[in-house]
Coordinates of C-alpha atoms in Angstrom, one line a residue:
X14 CA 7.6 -30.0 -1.5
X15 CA 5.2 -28.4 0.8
X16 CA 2.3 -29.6 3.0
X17 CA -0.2 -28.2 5.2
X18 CA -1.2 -29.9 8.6
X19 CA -2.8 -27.7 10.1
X20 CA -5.0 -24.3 10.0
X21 CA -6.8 -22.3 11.5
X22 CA -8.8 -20.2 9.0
X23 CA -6.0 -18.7 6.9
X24 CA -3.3 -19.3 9.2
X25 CA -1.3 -22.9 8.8
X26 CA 1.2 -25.1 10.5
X27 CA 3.3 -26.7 7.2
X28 CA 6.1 -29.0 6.5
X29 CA 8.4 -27.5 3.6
X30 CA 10.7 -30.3 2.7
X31 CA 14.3 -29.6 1.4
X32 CA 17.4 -31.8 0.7
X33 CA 18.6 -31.2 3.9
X34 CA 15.9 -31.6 6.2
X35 CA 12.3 -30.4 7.0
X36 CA 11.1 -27.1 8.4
X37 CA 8.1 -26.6 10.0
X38 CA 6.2 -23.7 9.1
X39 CA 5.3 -21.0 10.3
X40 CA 9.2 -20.6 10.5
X41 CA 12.0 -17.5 10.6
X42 CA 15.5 -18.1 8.8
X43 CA 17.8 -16.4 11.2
X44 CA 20.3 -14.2 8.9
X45 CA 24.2 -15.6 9.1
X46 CA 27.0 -13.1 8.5
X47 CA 29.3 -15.8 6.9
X48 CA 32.4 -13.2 8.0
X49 CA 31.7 -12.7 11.6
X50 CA 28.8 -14.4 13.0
X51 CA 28.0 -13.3 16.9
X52 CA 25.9 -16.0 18.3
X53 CA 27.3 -19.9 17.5
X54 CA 25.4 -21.8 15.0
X55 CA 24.6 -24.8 18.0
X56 CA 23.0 -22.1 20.1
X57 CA 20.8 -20.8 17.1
X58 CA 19.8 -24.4 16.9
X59 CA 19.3 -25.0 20.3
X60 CA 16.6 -21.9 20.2
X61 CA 14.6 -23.8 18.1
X62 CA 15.8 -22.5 14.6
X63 CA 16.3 -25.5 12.2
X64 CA 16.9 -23.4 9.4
X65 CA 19.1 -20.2 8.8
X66 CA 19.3 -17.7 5.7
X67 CA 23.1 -16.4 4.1
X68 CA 23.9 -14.0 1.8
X69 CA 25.2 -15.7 -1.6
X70 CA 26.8 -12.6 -2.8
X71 CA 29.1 -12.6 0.2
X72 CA 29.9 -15.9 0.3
X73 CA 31.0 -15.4 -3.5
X74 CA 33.2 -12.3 -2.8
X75 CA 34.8 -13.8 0.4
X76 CA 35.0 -17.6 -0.8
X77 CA 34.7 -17.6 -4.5
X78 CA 35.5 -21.2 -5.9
X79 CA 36.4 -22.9 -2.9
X80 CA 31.9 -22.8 -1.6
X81 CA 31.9 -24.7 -5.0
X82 CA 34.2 -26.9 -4.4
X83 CA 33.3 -28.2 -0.4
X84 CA 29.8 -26.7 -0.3
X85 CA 27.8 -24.2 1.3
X86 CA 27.1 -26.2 4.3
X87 CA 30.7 -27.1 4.9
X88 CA 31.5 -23.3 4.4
X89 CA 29.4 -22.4 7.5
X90 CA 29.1 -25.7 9.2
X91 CA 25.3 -26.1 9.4
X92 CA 23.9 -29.7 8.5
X93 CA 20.1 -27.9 8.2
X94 CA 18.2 -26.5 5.9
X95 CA 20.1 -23.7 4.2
X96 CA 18.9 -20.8 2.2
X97 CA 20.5 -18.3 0.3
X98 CA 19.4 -14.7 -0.6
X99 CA 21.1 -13.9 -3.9
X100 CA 22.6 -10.3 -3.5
X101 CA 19.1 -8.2 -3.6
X102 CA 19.7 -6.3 -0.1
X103 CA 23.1 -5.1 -1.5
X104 CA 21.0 -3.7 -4.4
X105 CA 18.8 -2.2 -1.7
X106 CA 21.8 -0.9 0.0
X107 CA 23.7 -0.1 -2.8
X108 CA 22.3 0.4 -6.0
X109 CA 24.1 -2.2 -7.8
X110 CA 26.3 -4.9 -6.8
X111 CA 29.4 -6.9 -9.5
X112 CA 27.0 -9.8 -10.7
X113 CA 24.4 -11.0 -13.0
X114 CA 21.6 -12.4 -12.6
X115 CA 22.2 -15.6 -14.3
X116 CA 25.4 -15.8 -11.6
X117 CA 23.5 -15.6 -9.0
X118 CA 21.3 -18.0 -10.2
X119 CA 23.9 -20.7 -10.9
X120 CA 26.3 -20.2 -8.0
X121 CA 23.2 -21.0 -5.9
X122 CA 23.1 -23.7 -8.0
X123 CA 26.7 -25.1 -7.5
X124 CA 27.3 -23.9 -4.0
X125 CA 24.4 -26.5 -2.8
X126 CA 21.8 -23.6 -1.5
X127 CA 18.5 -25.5 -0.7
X128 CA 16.4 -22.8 -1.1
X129 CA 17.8 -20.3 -3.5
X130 CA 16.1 -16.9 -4.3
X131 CA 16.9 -15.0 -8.3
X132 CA 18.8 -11.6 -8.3
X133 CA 15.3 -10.1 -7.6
X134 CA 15.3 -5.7 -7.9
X135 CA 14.5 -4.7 -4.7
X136 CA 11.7 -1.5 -4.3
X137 CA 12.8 0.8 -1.4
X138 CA 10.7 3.1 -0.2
X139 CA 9.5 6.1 -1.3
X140 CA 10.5 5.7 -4.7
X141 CA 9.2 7.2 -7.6
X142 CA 6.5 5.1 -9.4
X143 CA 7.9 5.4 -13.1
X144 CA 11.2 3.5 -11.7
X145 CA 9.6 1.0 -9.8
X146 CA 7.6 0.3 -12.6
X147 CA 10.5 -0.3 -14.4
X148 CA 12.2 -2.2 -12.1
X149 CA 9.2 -4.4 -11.3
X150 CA 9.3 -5.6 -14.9
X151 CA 12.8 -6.3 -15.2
X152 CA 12.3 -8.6 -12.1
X153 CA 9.2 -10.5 -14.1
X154 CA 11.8 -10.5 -17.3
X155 CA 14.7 -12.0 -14.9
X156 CA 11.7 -14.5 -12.9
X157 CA 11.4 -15.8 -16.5
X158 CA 15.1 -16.4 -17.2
X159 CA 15.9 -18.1 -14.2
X160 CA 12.8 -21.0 -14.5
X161 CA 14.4 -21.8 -18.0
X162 CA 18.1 -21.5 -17.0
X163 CA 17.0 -24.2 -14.0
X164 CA 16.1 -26.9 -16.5
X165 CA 19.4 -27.1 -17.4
X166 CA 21.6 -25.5 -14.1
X167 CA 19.8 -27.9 -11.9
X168 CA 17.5 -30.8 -14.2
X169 CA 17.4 -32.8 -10.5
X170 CA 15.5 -29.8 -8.7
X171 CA 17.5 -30.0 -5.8
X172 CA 17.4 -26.3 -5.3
X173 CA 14.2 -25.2 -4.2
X174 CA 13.8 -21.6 -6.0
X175 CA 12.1 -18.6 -4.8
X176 CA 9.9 -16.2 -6.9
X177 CA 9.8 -12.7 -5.2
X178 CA 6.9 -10.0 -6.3
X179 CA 7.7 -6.6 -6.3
X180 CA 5.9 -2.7 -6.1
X181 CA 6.0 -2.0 -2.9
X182 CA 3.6 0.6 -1.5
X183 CA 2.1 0.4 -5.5
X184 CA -0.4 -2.3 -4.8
X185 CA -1.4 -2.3 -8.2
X186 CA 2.4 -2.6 -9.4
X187 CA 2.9 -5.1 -6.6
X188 CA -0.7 -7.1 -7.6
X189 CA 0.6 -6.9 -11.6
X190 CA 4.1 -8.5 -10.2
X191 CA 2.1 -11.3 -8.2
X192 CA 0.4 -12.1 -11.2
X193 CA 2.9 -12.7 -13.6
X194 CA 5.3 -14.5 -10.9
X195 CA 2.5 -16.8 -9.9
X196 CA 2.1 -18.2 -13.8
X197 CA 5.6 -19.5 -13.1
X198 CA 6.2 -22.8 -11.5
X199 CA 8.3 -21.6 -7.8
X200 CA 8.6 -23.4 -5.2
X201 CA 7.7 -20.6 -2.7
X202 CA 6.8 -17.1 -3.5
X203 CA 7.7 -13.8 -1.7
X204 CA 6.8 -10.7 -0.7
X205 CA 10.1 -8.3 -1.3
X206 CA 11.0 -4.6 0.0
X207 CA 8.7 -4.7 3.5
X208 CA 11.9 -3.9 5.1
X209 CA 11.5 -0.2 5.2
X210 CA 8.1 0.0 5.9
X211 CA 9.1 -2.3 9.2
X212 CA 11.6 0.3 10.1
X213 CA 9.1 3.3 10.0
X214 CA 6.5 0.8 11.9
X215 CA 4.0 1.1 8.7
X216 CA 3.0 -2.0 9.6
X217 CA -0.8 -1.1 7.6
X218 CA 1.6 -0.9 4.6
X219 CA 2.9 -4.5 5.2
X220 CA -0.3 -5.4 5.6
X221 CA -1.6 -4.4 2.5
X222 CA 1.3 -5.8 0.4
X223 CA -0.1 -9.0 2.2
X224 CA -3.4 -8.8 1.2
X225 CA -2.5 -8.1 -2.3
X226 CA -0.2 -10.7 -2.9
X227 CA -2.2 -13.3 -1.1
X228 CA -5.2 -12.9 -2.5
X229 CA -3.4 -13.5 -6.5
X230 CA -0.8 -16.5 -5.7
X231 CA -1.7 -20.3 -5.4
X232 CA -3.1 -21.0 -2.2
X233 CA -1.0 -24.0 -2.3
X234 CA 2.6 -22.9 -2.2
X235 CA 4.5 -21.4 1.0
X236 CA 4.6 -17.5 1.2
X237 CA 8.2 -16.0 2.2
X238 CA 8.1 -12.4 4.0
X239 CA 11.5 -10.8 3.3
X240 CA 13.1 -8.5 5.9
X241 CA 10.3 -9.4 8.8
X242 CA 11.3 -10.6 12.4
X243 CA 9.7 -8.6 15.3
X244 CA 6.7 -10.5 17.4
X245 CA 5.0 -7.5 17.1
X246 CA 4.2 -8.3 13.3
X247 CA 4.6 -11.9 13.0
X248 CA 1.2 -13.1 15.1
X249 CA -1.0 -11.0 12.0
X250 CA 1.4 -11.7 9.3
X251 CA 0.7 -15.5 9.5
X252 CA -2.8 -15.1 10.4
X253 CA -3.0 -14.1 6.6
X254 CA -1.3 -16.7 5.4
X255 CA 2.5 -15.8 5.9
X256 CA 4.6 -19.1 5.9
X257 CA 8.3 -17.8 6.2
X258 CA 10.1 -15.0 7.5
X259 CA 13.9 -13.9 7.2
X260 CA 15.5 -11.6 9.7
X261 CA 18.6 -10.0 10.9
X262 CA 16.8 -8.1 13.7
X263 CA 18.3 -10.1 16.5
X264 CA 21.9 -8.7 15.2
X265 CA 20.8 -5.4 14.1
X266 CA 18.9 -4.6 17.3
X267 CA 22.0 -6.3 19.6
X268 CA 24.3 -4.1 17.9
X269 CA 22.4 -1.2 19.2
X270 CA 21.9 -2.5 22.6
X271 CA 18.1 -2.8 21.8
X272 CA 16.2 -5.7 23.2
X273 CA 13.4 -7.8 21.4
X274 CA 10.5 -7.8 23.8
X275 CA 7.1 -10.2 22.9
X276 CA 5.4 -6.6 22.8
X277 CA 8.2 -3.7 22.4
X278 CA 11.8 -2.9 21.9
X279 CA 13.7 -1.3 24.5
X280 CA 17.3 0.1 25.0
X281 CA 19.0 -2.2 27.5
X282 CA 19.6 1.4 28.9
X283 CA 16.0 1.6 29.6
X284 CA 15.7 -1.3 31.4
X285 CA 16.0 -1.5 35.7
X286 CA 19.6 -3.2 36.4
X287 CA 17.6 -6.1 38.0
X288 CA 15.7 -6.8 35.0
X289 CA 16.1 -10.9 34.1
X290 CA 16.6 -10.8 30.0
X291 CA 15.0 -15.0 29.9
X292 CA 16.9 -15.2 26.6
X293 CA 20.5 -15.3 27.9
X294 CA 19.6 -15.3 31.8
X295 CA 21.9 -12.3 32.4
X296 CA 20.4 -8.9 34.4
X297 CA 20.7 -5.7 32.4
X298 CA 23.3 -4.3 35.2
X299 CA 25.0 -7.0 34.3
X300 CA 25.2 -6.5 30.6
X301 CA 26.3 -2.8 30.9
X302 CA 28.9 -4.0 32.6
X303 CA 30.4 -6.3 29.7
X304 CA 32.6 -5.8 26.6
X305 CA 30.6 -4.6 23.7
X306 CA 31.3 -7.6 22.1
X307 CA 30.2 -9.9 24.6
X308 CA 26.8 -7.7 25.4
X309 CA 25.9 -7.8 21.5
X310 CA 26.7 -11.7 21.8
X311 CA 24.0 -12.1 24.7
X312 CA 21.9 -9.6 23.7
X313 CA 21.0 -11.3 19.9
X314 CA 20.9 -14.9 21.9
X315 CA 18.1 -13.0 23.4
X316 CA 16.5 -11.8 20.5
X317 CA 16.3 -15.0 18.8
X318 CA 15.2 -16.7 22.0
X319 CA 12.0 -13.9 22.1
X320 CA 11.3 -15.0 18.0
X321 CA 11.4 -18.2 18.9
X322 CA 8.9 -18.2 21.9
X323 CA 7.3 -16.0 19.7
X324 CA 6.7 -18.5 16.4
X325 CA 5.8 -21.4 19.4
X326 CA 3.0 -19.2 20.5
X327 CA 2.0 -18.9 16.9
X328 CA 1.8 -22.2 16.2
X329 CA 0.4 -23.4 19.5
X330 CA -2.6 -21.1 18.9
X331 CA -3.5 -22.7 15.6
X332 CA -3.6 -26.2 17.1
X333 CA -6.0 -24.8 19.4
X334 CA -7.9 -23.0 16.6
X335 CA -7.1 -19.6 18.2
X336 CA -5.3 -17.6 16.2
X337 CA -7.1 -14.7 16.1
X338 CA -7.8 -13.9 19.5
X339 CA -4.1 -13.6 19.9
X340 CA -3.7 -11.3 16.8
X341 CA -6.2 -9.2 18.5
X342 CA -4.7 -9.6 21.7
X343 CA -1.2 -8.2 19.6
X344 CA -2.6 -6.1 18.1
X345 CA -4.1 -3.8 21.4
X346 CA 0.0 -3.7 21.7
X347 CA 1.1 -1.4 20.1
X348 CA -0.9 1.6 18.1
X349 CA 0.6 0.6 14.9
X350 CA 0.0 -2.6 14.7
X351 CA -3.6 -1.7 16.2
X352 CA -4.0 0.5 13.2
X353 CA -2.6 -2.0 10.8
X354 CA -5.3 -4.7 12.4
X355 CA -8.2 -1.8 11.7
X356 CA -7.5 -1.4 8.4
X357 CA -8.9 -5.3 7.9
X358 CA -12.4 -3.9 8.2
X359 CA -12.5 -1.9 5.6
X360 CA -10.4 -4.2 3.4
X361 CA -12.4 -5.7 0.3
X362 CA -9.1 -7.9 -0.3
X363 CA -9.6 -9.6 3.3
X364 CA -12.8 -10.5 2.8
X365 CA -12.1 -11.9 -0.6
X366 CA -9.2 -13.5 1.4
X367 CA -11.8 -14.8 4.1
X368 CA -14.0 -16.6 1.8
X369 CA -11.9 -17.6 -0.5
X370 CA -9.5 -19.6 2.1
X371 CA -11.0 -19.4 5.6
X372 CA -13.9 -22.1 6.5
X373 CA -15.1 -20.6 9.9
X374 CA -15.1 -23.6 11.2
X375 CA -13.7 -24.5 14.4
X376 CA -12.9 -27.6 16.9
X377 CA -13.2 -27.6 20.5
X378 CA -13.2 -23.5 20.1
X379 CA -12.7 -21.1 22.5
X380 CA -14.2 -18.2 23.5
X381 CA -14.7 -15.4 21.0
X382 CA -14.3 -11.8 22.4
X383 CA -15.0 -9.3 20.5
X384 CA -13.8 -6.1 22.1
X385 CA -14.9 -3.3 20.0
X386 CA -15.9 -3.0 16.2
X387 CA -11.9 -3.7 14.8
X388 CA -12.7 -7.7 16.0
X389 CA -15.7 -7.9 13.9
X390 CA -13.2 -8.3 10.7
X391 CA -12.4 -11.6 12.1
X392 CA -12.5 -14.4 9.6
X393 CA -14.6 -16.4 11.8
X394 CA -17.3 -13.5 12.1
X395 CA -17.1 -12.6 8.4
X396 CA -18.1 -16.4 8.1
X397 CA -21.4 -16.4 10.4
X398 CA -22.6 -13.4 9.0
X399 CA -22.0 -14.5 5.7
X400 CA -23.9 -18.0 6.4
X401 CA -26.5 -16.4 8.5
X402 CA -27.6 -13.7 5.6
X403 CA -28.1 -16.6 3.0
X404 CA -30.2 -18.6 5.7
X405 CA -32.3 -15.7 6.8
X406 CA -32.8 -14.6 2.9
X407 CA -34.0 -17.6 2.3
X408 CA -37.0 -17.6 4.2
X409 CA -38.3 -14.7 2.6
X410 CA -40.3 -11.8 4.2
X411 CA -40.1 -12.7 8.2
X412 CA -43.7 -12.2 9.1
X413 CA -45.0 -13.4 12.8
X414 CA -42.0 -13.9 14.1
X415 CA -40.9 -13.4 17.7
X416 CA -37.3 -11.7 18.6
X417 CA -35.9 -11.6 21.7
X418 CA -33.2 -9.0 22.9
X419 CA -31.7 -9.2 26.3
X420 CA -29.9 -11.6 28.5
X421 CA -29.5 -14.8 28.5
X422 CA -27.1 -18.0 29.2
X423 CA -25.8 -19.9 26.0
X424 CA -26.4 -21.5 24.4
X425 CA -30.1 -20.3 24.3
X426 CA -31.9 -22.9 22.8
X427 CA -30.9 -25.4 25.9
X428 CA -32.2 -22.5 28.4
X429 CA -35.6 -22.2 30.0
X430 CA -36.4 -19.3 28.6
X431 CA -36.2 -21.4 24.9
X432 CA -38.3 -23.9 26.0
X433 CA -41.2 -21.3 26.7
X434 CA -41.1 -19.7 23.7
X435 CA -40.9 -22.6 21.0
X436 CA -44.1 -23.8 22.9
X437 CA -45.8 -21.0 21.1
X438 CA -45.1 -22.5 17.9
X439 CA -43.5 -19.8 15.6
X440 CA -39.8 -19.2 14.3
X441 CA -38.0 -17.5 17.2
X442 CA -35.0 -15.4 16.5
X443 CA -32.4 -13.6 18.9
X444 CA -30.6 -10.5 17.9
X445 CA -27.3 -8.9 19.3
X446 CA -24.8 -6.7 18.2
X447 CA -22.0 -8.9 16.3
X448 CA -24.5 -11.1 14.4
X449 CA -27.9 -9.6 14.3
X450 CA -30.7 -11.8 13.8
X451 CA -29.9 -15.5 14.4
X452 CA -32.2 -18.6 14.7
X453 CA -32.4 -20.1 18.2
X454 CA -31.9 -23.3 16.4
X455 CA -28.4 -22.1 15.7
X456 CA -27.6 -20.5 18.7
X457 CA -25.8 -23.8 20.0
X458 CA -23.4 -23.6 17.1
X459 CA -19.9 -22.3 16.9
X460 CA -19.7 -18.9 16.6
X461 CA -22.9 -17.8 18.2
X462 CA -22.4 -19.3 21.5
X463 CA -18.9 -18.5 22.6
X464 CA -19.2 -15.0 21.9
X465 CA -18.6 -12.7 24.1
X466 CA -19.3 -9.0 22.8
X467 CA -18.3 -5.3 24.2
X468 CA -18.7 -2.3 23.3
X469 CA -20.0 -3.0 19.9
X470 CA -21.7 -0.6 17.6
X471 CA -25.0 -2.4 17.0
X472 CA -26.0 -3.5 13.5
X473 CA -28.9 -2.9 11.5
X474 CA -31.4 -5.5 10.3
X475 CA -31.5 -5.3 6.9
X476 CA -34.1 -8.3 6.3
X477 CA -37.8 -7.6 6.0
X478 CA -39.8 -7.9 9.0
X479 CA -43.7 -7.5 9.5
X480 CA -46.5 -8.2 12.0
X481 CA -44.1 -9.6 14.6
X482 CA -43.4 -9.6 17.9
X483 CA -40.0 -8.2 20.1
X484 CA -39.5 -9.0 23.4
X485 CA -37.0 -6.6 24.6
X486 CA -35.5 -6.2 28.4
X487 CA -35.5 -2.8 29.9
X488 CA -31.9 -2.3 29.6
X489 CA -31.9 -3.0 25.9
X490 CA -34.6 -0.5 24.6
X491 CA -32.0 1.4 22.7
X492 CA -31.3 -1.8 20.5
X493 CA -35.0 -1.8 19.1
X494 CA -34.2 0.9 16.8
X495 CA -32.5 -1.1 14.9
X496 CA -34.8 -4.0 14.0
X497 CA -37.5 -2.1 11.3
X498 CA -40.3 -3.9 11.7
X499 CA -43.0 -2.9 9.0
X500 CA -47.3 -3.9 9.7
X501 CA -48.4 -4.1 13.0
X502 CA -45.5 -4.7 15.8
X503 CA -45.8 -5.7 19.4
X504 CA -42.8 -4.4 21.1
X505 CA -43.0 -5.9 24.7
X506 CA -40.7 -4.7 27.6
X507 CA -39.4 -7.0 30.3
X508 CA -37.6 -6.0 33.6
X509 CA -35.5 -9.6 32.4
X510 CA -35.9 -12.5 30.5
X511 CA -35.7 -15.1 33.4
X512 CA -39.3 -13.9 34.4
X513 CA -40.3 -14.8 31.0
X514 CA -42.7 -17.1 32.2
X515 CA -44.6 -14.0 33.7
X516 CA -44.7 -12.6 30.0
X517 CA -45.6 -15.6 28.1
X518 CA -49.8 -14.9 27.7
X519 CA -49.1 -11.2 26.2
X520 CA -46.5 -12.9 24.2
X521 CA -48.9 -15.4 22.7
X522 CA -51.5 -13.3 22.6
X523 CA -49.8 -10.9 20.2
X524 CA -48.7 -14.0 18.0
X525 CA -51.8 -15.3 18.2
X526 CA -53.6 -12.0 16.9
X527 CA -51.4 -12.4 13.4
X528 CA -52.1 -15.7 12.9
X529 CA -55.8 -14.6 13.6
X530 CA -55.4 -11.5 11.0
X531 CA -54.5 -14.2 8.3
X532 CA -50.9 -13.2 8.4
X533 CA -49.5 -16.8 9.1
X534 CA -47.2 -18.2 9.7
X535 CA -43.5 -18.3 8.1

């Protein structure tokens, strides 16, 4: 049903096959109003969208027997892939809407949805814990239902079903709801109720519910964000592992005369009269100008047009196994989704996340920034440190060693300067502020080398060090304070490393006094 071709640590480019076609993840199901739909169905296809969402409930209200009888497809005239939410945003809305569970389920069924979600109970937000408590177990209890009504509604599987978690803000409600869902055999599994956080811009509260859920479901099976569309959200939402989104954004914010920017919203009365929206190739003068009818028509063909451009950047960055530098690129944005990206550093679930599903490893990578101490949650720096602390454990207590601070072209072990000091014949190290110690043997190797580091708050070395010797330019004095080096230390200053040659006799010397001490060698 689903298959992954690509990745770039937790992020992945998929294939999700359905009855009536394939959709290639990471993908967004543009929401159709099957009673008065704005922007024609060709033009949602010619944006790039493949695949659309509907609401089941209304198509039951306004078409009742006659969606069984042709099918949903004929109904709104899409030959795609077709999904159908069940009714749960009218419960959101509403309360309550005039149908079971098991109705939902089986009209799905009947009415030829290819992806079909169950009558899930939606947690808005703030809510009172007790309820949603109550609420997120009478989701589990209807989760169960619908896998056994299935063997019998559709024995074929030609629906793929949908397994939403719920709790909300209550990550441990929300983690209890993952649980339980993910012991049941979906075929994709969602995260439900982000939609109000999105409104209020808590994107650091989608992001949790992320983190939570991910870290509990089968890293094998597609993940479904309810309610999310804006390309604010969408670059760090996949870099954890999102696979599909659903949105009506394009319609709500047209209705408003907002416009969908790769890195805002704006009011189209905001904007100069000369400003070009790409989407529908109309200036803004221009749009004030027209009916409301026909403005909300160009307006969402721009909208979807930004999510599109928006999901091919996505993707293109995790061909090139560069994902992250454009989630931290988002991310300096806007301040919430800045803050949302800073809470990853202090996250114990992301670095669970990291090593459980993130292999550091890269091809033909690109540089590395790191721009301040937010990018060192990275998955591909949580993954060098990680390696580099069992390596340099390994070796024990690092006695008579040299360490060199200062700069230097990279990789260092193919400069000059490496060639003079492994002539001295003891293990070299260099040291700077993302990594910390690592072996010029590694400094060739991805990410060491294509790292490029500012304003960093320097780490401490936490290994033990003794009797060695730290060759340190001028402008890097303040780092030394951070290597604690026990026994007798030779801390050498150099006006730069390129006159290293000038250096090299106090260098050995020092070294050579250890080894003369009976300190050896390690």
């Amino acid at each position: 049903m689903f298959e992954v071709i690509e990745k770039d640590e937790i992020a992945r480019i998929g294939k999700l096959y359905t009855r009536h076609g394939v959709i290639e993840t990471p993908a967004l199901f543009p929401v159709i109003n099957p009673s008065k739909q704005y922007v024609d169905l060709s033009r949602i296809k010619e944006l790039g969208f493949n695949q659309i969402i509907t609401n089941a409930y209304i198509i039951r209200k306004t078409y009742g027997d006659a969606a069984r009888e042709v099918g949903l497809h004929e109904i709104i005239g899409w030959d795609g892939p077709l999904m159908t939410d069940s009714g749960a945003y009218q419960i959101l809305q509403y309360g309550n809407i005039e149908v079971s569970p098991d109705e939902a389920l089986r009209y799905q069924v009947e009415i030829g949805s290819d992806i079909g979600v169950i009558l899930d109970i939606p947690t808005s937000y703030p809510r009172p814990r007790e309820l949603v408590e109550v609420e997120v177990n009478e989701t589990i209890r209807r989760a169960r239902r619908a896998i056994l009504q299935l063997k019998e509604l559709d024995p074929e599987h030609r629906m793929l079903i949908v397994g939403p978690t719920q709790g909300g803000v209550y990550r441990d409600l929300l983690a209890y709801s993952a649980r339980m869902v993910s012991e049941l055999p979906f075929d994709i599994y969602a995260i439900g109720s982000p939609t109000t956080l999105l409104q209020a811009y808590n994107f650091t509260g989608i992001i949790k519910m992320i983190l939570t859920v991910k870290s509990i479901i089968p890293p094998g099976k597609p993940v479904h964000l309810f309610g999310v569309g804006h390309p604010l959200i969408l670059p760090l939402a996949v870099a954890l592992g999102i696979d599909l989104f659903d949105s009506a954004s394009y319609m709500l914010y047209a209705n408003d005369d907002r416009i969908i920017l790769s890195s805002r919203t704006v009011r189209l009365s905001e904007l100069d009269k000369d400003y070009v929206l790409d989407g529908c190739g109309k200036r803004a003068g221009e749009l004030m100008e027209m009916s409301k009818e026909e403005r909300i028509r160009l307006i969402a063909q721009h909208n979807l047009w930004t999510l599109s451009r928006e999901l091919m950047e996505i993707k293109q960055r995790i061909k090139e196994h560069d994902i992250w530098s454009y989630v931290a690129q988002k991310a300096r944005q806007h301040p919430s989704v800045y803050r949302a990206y800073l809470t990853l550093s202090n996250s114990s679930l992301f670095r669970k996340l990291t090593i459980k599903l993130a292999s550091g490893l890269k091809v033909n990578a690109t540089q590395l920034s790191i721009l301040d101490n937010s990018d060192l949650a990275r998955p591909e720096v949580q993954w060098a440190r990680r390696r580099l602390r069992r390596l340099i454990k390994g070796m024990g207590v690092l006695t008579n060693v040299l360490i060199i601070i200062g700069d230097y072209e990279e990789p260092f072990i193919r400069t000059q300067i490496a060639n003079e000091v492994t002539r001295l014949g003891v293990r070299v190290f260099t040291y700077n502020e993302v990594y910390g110690l690592i072996p010029i043997e590694l400094s060739d190797v991805y990410p060491f080398s294509q790292t490029v580091r500012v304003n960093v708050k320097p780490r401490p070395i936490k290994y033990e060090i003794r009797d060695s010797v730290i060759l340190v330019e001028d402008k890097y004095r303040d780092l030394v304070k951070f290597i604690k080096c026990s026994g007798e230390c030779f801390i050498i200053y150099v006006d730069s490393l390129k006159n290293i040659k000038a250096y090299e006799k106090y260098v050995g010397l020092a070294l050579m006094k250890r080894v003369n001490e009976g300190s050896g060698i390690k």
